[in-house]
Amino acid sequence: MKKVLILLCLLAPIISFAQNEESLKEAELNRFKVMVAKDIPGLQAVLHKDLVYFHSSGAQDTKESYIASIASGKSSYVTITPEEMQQRVYGKTGINTGIVSILQQAADGVQTTIRLRFTDVFVYADKRWQMVSWQSTKLVPAQKP
């Protein structure tokens, strides 16, 4: 019994590491990378089966429809650059908030940059963080007086 307790004490930091703010941040940054790369297996892994994705336009996607939009090129991301990010972890639930700058490309090749303020929710399941919800709002450039 004493050996089991010692083993648990030694493993506790490793087990808890998987569900902290840094690992949540890494999951978010990885999600941005797989979106830009159109990495479908990567998207399958980082998006939860119950995903609800609300675009800044008000459009809504599920996991399947969102992945299909990236695979088809309907949603094409050239770069996703975080400007601000904050992570909070509550057990197996993580919340990311921040601002990202996204360079996107339309089907005709025209590129535009948008800035979004976002909130997303991840759950820790199957030994990894998976995004289950996204909500974003477009930020407009500051107006000069």
Rosetta silent file (secondary structure, phi, psi, omega in degrees, C-alpha in Angstrom):
SEQUENCE: MKKVLILLCLLAPIISFAQNEESLKEAELNRFKVMVAKDIPGLQAVLHKDLVYFHSSGAQDTKESYIASIASGKSSYVTITPEEMQQRVYGKTGINTGIVSILQQAADGVQTTIRLRFTDVFVYADKRWQMVSWQSTKLVPAQKP
SCORE:     score description
SCORE:     0.000 S_00000001
   1 L     0.000  -40.688 -179.769    0.000    0.000    0.000 S_00000001
   2 H   -62.155  -38.361  179.528    2.831    2.355    0.871 S_00000001
   3 H   -65.606  -37.406  178.582    4.393    1.780   -2.578 S_00000001
   4 H   -64.919  -43.163  179.006    1.088    2.630   -4.282 S_00000001
   5 H   -63.955  -41.994  178.592    0.831    5.929   -2.379 S_00000001
   6 H   -63.049  -44.020  178.436    4.410    6.837   -3.243 S_00000001
   7 H   -60.555  -43.274  178.406    3.753    6.029   -6.914 S_00000001
   8 H   -63.234  -39.661  178.435    0.604    8.160   -6.912 S_00000001
   9 H   -65.120  -37.417  178.753    2.498   11.067   -5.367 S_00000001
  10 H   -71.295  -34.372 -178.030    5.178   10.801   -8.031 S_00000001
  11 H   -84.324  -19.495 -176.010    2.644   10.606  -10.866 S_00000001
  12 H   -54.100  -46.537  178.952    0.343   13.391   -9.610 S_00000001
  13 H   -62.847  -35.175  179.924    2.331   16.244  -11.203 S_00000001
  14 H   -69.011  -44.177 -178.846    2.415   14.423  -14.553 S_00000001
  15 H   -65.194  -44.038 -178.178   -1.307   13.639  -14.491 S_00000001
  16 H   -72.125  -25.342 -179.867   -2.315   17.176  -13.505 S_00000001
  17 H   -57.522  -34.346 -175.756    0.015   18.725  -16.100 S_00000001
  18 L   -66.188  -16.101 -176.419   -2.251   17.560  -18.895 S_00000001
  19 L  -123.839   45.992  178.460   -5.063   19.789  -17.650 S_00000001
  20 L  -116.945  178.151 -175.733   -3.388   23.121  -16.923 S_00000001
  21 H   -61.703  -39.204 -178.313   -3.383   26.547  -18.568 S_00000001
  22 H   -65.279  -42.639  179.415   -0.185   25.914  -20.536 S_00000001
  23 H   -68.497  -31.555  175.852   -1.470   22.680  -22.089 S_00000001
  24 H   -67.005  -42.727  177.355   -4.752   24.444  -22.943 S_00000001
  25 H   -61.087  -44.274  178.681   -2.811   27.247  -24.650 S_00000001
  26 H   -60.587  -39.656  178.416   -0.788   24.675  -26.597 S_00000001
  27 H   -63.224  -41.419  179.395   -4.029   22.985  -27.728 S_00000001
  28 H   -65.297  -47.024 -179.941   -5.388   26.333  -28.969 S_00000001
  29 H   -63.846  -37.059  175.997   -2.191   27.229  -30.830 S_00000001
  30 H   -64.453  -39.222  178.078   -2.124   23.745  -32.350 S_00000001
  31 H   -60.673  -43.633  177.275   -5.728   24.212  -33.500 S_00000001
  32 H   -58.448  -43.824 -178.763   -4.732   27.402  -35.300 S_00000001
  33 H   -62.409  -45.642 -177.522   -1.854   25.516  -37.000 S_00000001
  34 H   -70.537  -28.360  175.140   -4.022   22.635  -38.208 S_00000001
  35 H   -65.076  -47.865 -179.638   -6.656   25.071  -39.506 S_00000001
  36 H   -63.881  -40.205 -177.610   -4.059   26.916  -41.612 S_00000001
  37 H   -77.938   -6.985 -174.578   -2.522   23.621  -42.792 S_00000001
  38 L    54.476   40.934 -178.455   -5.946   22.159  -43.660 S_00000001
  39 L   -84.282   93.354 -174.681   -4.855   19.158  -41.582 S_00000001
  40 H   -63.013  -46.368  176.113   -8.093   17.159  -41.481 S_00000001
  41 H   -60.287  -37.337  176.818   -6.836   14.433  -39.073 S_00000001
  42 H   -63.465  -41.310  176.757   -5.495   17.198  -36.818 S_00000001
  43 H   -65.145  -41.657  177.991   -8.888   18.929  -36.885 S_00000001
  44 H   -56.578  -39.376 -177.070  -10.652   15.638  -36.150 S_00000001
  45 H   -74.365  -37.526 -173.122   -8.482   15.264  -33.037 S_00000001
  46 H   -90.768  -15.144  179.400   -8.777   18.805  -31.662 S_00000001
  47 E  -100.856  129.696 -179.924  -12.499   19.375  -32.329 S_00000001
  48 E   -73.248  150.435 -178.349  -14.998   17.671  -30.027 S_00000001
  49 E   -59.925  -25.848 -179.327  -17.820   15.634  -31.549 S_00000001
  50 E   -97.093   19.847 -176.088  -20.370   18.064  -30.031 S_00000001
  51 E   -53.242  135.189  168.711  -18.695   21.200  -31.438 S_00000001
  52 E  -123.684  115.591 -173.950  -20.868   24.285  -31.912 S_00000001
  53 E  -116.128  110.319  177.941  -18.937   26.895  -33.919 S_00000001
  54 E  -101.486  112.771  178.149  -20.435   30.378  -34.195 S_00000001
  55 L   -73.114  162.141  178.663  -18.620   32.514  -36.775 S_00000001
  56 L   -64.318  -18.428  178.127  -18.357   36.286  -36.399 S_00000001
  57 L   -80.387  -12.148 -176.052  -20.882   36.531  -39.256 S_00000001
  58 L    99.888  -11.568  177.840  -23.482   34.692  -37.167 S_00000001
  59 L   -66.562  152.474 -177.718  -23.220   31.497  -39.221 S_00000001
  60 E  -123.253  141.333  175.954  -23.143   28.247  -37.267 S_00000001
  61 E  -129.699  156.175  167.628  -21.219   25.036  -37.901 S_00000001
  62 L  -100.395  177.805  176.647  -20.992   21.571  -36.393 S_00000001
  63 H   -57.083  -47.878 -176.807  -17.745   19.606  -36.292 S_00000001
  64 H   -64.042  -46.444 -177.226  -18.611   17.914  -39.567 S_00000001
  65 H   -70.557  -32.555  178.772  -19.689   21.051  -41.436 S_00000001
  66 H   -68.806  -46.665  178.185  -16.723   23.066  -40.153 S_00000001
  67 H   -61.838  -39.898  178.426  -14.174   20.455  -41.206 S_00000001
  68 H   -62.492  -37.754 -179.771  -15.924   20.168  -44.583 S_00000001
  69 H   -67.257  -34.329  177.576  -15.668   23.952  -45.086 S_00000001
  70 H   -74.213  -43.809 -179.646  -11.917   23.853  -44.460 S_00000001
  71 H   -61.750  -37.080 -177.792  -11.389   20.753  -46.627 S_00000001
  72 H   -81.279  -16.052 -176.643  -13.328   22.327  -49.518 S_00000001
  73 L    92.556   -2.381  176.916  -11.582   25.694  -49.263 S_00000001
  74 L   -58.566  -43.664  172.115  -14.798   27.540  -48.345 S_00000001
  75 L  -107.549  110.322 -177.377  -13.001   28.542  -45.148 S_00000001
  76 L  -125.626  117.014 -176.754   -9.371   29.156  -46.057 S_00000001
  77 E  -106.626  125.218  177.679   -6.964   30.520  -43.475 S_00000001
  78 E   -87.699  -47.125  175.276   -3.546   31.830  -44.560 S_00000001
  79 E  -144.977  150.869  171.463   -2.410   32.862  -41.067 S_00000001
  80 E  -132.590  114.073 -175.077   -3.940   33.029  -37.609 S_00000001
  81 E  -118.062  114.156  176.884   -1.988   35.249  -35.238 S_00000001
  82 E   -71.565  133.112  175.372   -2.976   35.566  -31.590 S_00000001
  83 E   -99.757  -37.102  176.910   -2.654   39.119  -30.269 S_00000001
  84 E  -141.819  142.777  174.451   -3.996   38.393  -26.779 S_00000001
  85 E  -151.159  138.722  174.668   -4.819   35.101  -25.108 S_00000001
  86 E  -135.034  137.289  178.548   -5.900   34.093  -21.644 S_00000001
  87 E  -117.824  142.290  172.636   -6.569   30.567  -20.423 S_00000001
  88 E  -135.042  135.811 -179.105   -8.617   29.421  -17.448 S_00000001
  89 E  -121.101  131.331  177.752   -9.003   25.802  -16.408 S_00000001
  90 E  -127.548   86.824 -177.637  -11.800   24.448  -14.209 S_00000001
  91 L    68.094 -117.444 -179.307  -11.187   20.735  -13.822 S_00000001
  92 L   -98.215   15.784  178.276  -11.769   19.156  -17.237 S_00000001
  93 E  -119.808  132.415  178.398  -13.127   22.385  -18.760 S_00000001
  94 E  -126.095  142.179  179.543  -10.908   25.091  -20.232 S_00000001
  95 E  -123.093  126.027  174.106  -11.847   28.547  -21.486 S_00000001
  96 E  -107.534  136.316  171.998   -9.728   30.579  -23.887 S_00000001
  97 E  -132.943  153.930  178.199  -10.407   34.250  -24.499 S_00000001
  98 E   164.681 -163.350  178.329   -8.500   36.722  -26.594 S_00000001
  99 E  -130.154  133.644  175.655   -7.994   38.520  -29.858 S_00000001
 100 E  -126.382  149.211  172.639   -6.706   36.958  -33.088 S_00000001
 101 E  -108.382  125.615 -175.320   -5.780   38.445  -36.425 S_00000001
 102 E  -120.860  124.026  171.492   -6.775   36.179  -39.302 S_00000001
 103 E   -97.003  114.660 -177.971   -5.604   36.465  -42.889 S_00000001
 104 E  -115.595  157.991 -178.511   -8.176   34.569  -44.912 S_00000001
 105 E  -124.936  127.363  177.397   -8.393   33.828  -48.606 S_00000001
 106 L   -77.704  166.613 -179.826  -11.580   33.790  -50.669 S_00000001
 107 L   -57.666  -29.678  179.988  -12.166   31.288  -53.478 S_00000001
 108 L   -84.009    3.420  177.575  -11.142   33.962  -56.013 S_00000001
 109 L    92.901   -8.196 -179.973   -7.764   34.352  -54.283 S_00000001
 110 L   -71.044  130.531  179.927   -8.505   37.697  -52.645 S_00000001
 111 E  -104.810  138.895  176.341   -7.022   37.888  -49.155 S_00000001
 112 E  -135.332  150.714  177.550   -8.503   39.911  -46.312 S_00000001
 113 E  -108.878  133.421  172.909   -7.498   40.370  -42.707 S_00000001
 114 E  -126.637  149.796  174.217  -10.024   40.341  -39.887 S_00000001
 115 E  -112.527  132.975 -177.367   -9.503   40.799  -36.170 S_00000001
 116 E  -126.015  139.329  165.271  -11.715   38.819  -33.832 S_00000001
 117 E   -95.450  131.743 -173.370  -12.378   38.852  -30.122 S_00000001
 118 E  -134.435  157.696  167.113  -13.170   35.270  -29.178 S_00000001
 119 E  -134.734  129.716  172.005  -14.223   32.936  -26.432 S_00000001
 120 E  -136.450  159.177 -175.905  -13.944   29.218  -26.829 S_00000001
 121 E  -122.801  131.566  175.158  -14.452   26.259  -24.567 S_00000001
 122 E  -115.134  151.173  170.198  -12.402   23.079  -24.495 S_00000001
 123 E  -120.861  146.907  177.610  -13.078   19.860  -22.606 S_00000001
 124 E   -93.279  109.379 -178.344  -10.406   17.399  -21.571 S_00000001
 125 E  -144.784  148.603 -179.540  -11.479   14.034  -22.976 S_00000001
 126 L    54.276   37.944  175.594   -9.630   11.027  -24.387 S_00000001
 127 L    65.320   27.610  176.758   -6.376   12.337  -22.837 S_00000001
 128 E  -158.897  158.557  174.225   -6.410   15.621  -24.807 S_00000001
 129 E   -77.002  136.100  177.736   -8.066   19.025  -24.984 S_00000001
 130 E  -133.187  131.064 -179.671  -10.902   19.220  -27.534 S_00000001
 131 E   -76.540  127.917 -178.736  -12.730   22.401  -28.533 S_00000001
 132 E  -111.772  -15.299 -179.517  -16.465   22.113  -27.982 S_00000001
 133 E  -154.741  142.154  176.068  -17.567   25.733  -28.558 S_00000001
 134 E  -138.461  136.791  175.409  -16.356   28.864  -30.402 S_00000001
 135 E  -142.927  130.527 -179.913  -17.902   32.339  -30.477 S_00000001
 136 E  -139.394  157.331  179.135  -16.282   35.380  -32.051 S_00000001
 137 E  -132.114  133.597  177.491  -17.012   39.017  -32.789 S_00000001
 138 E   -68.832  139.206  174.131  -15.344   41.153  -35.450 S_00000001
 139 L  -100.030  130.802  178.602  -13.367   44.096  -34.142 S_00000001
 140 L   -92.631  149.337  177.113  -13.646   47.248  -36.202 S_00000001
 141 L   -58.954  147.350  178.611  -10.693   49.598  -36.569 S_00000001
 142 L   -62.285  137.811  179.561  -10.691   52.475  -34.087 S_00000001
 143 L   -86.494  138.414  177.162  -12.383   55.577  -35.485 S_00000001
 144 L   -81.842  139.069 -178.872  -10.443   58.840  -35.520 S_00000001
 145 L   -68.806    0.000    0.000  -12.219   61.729  -33.752 S_00000001
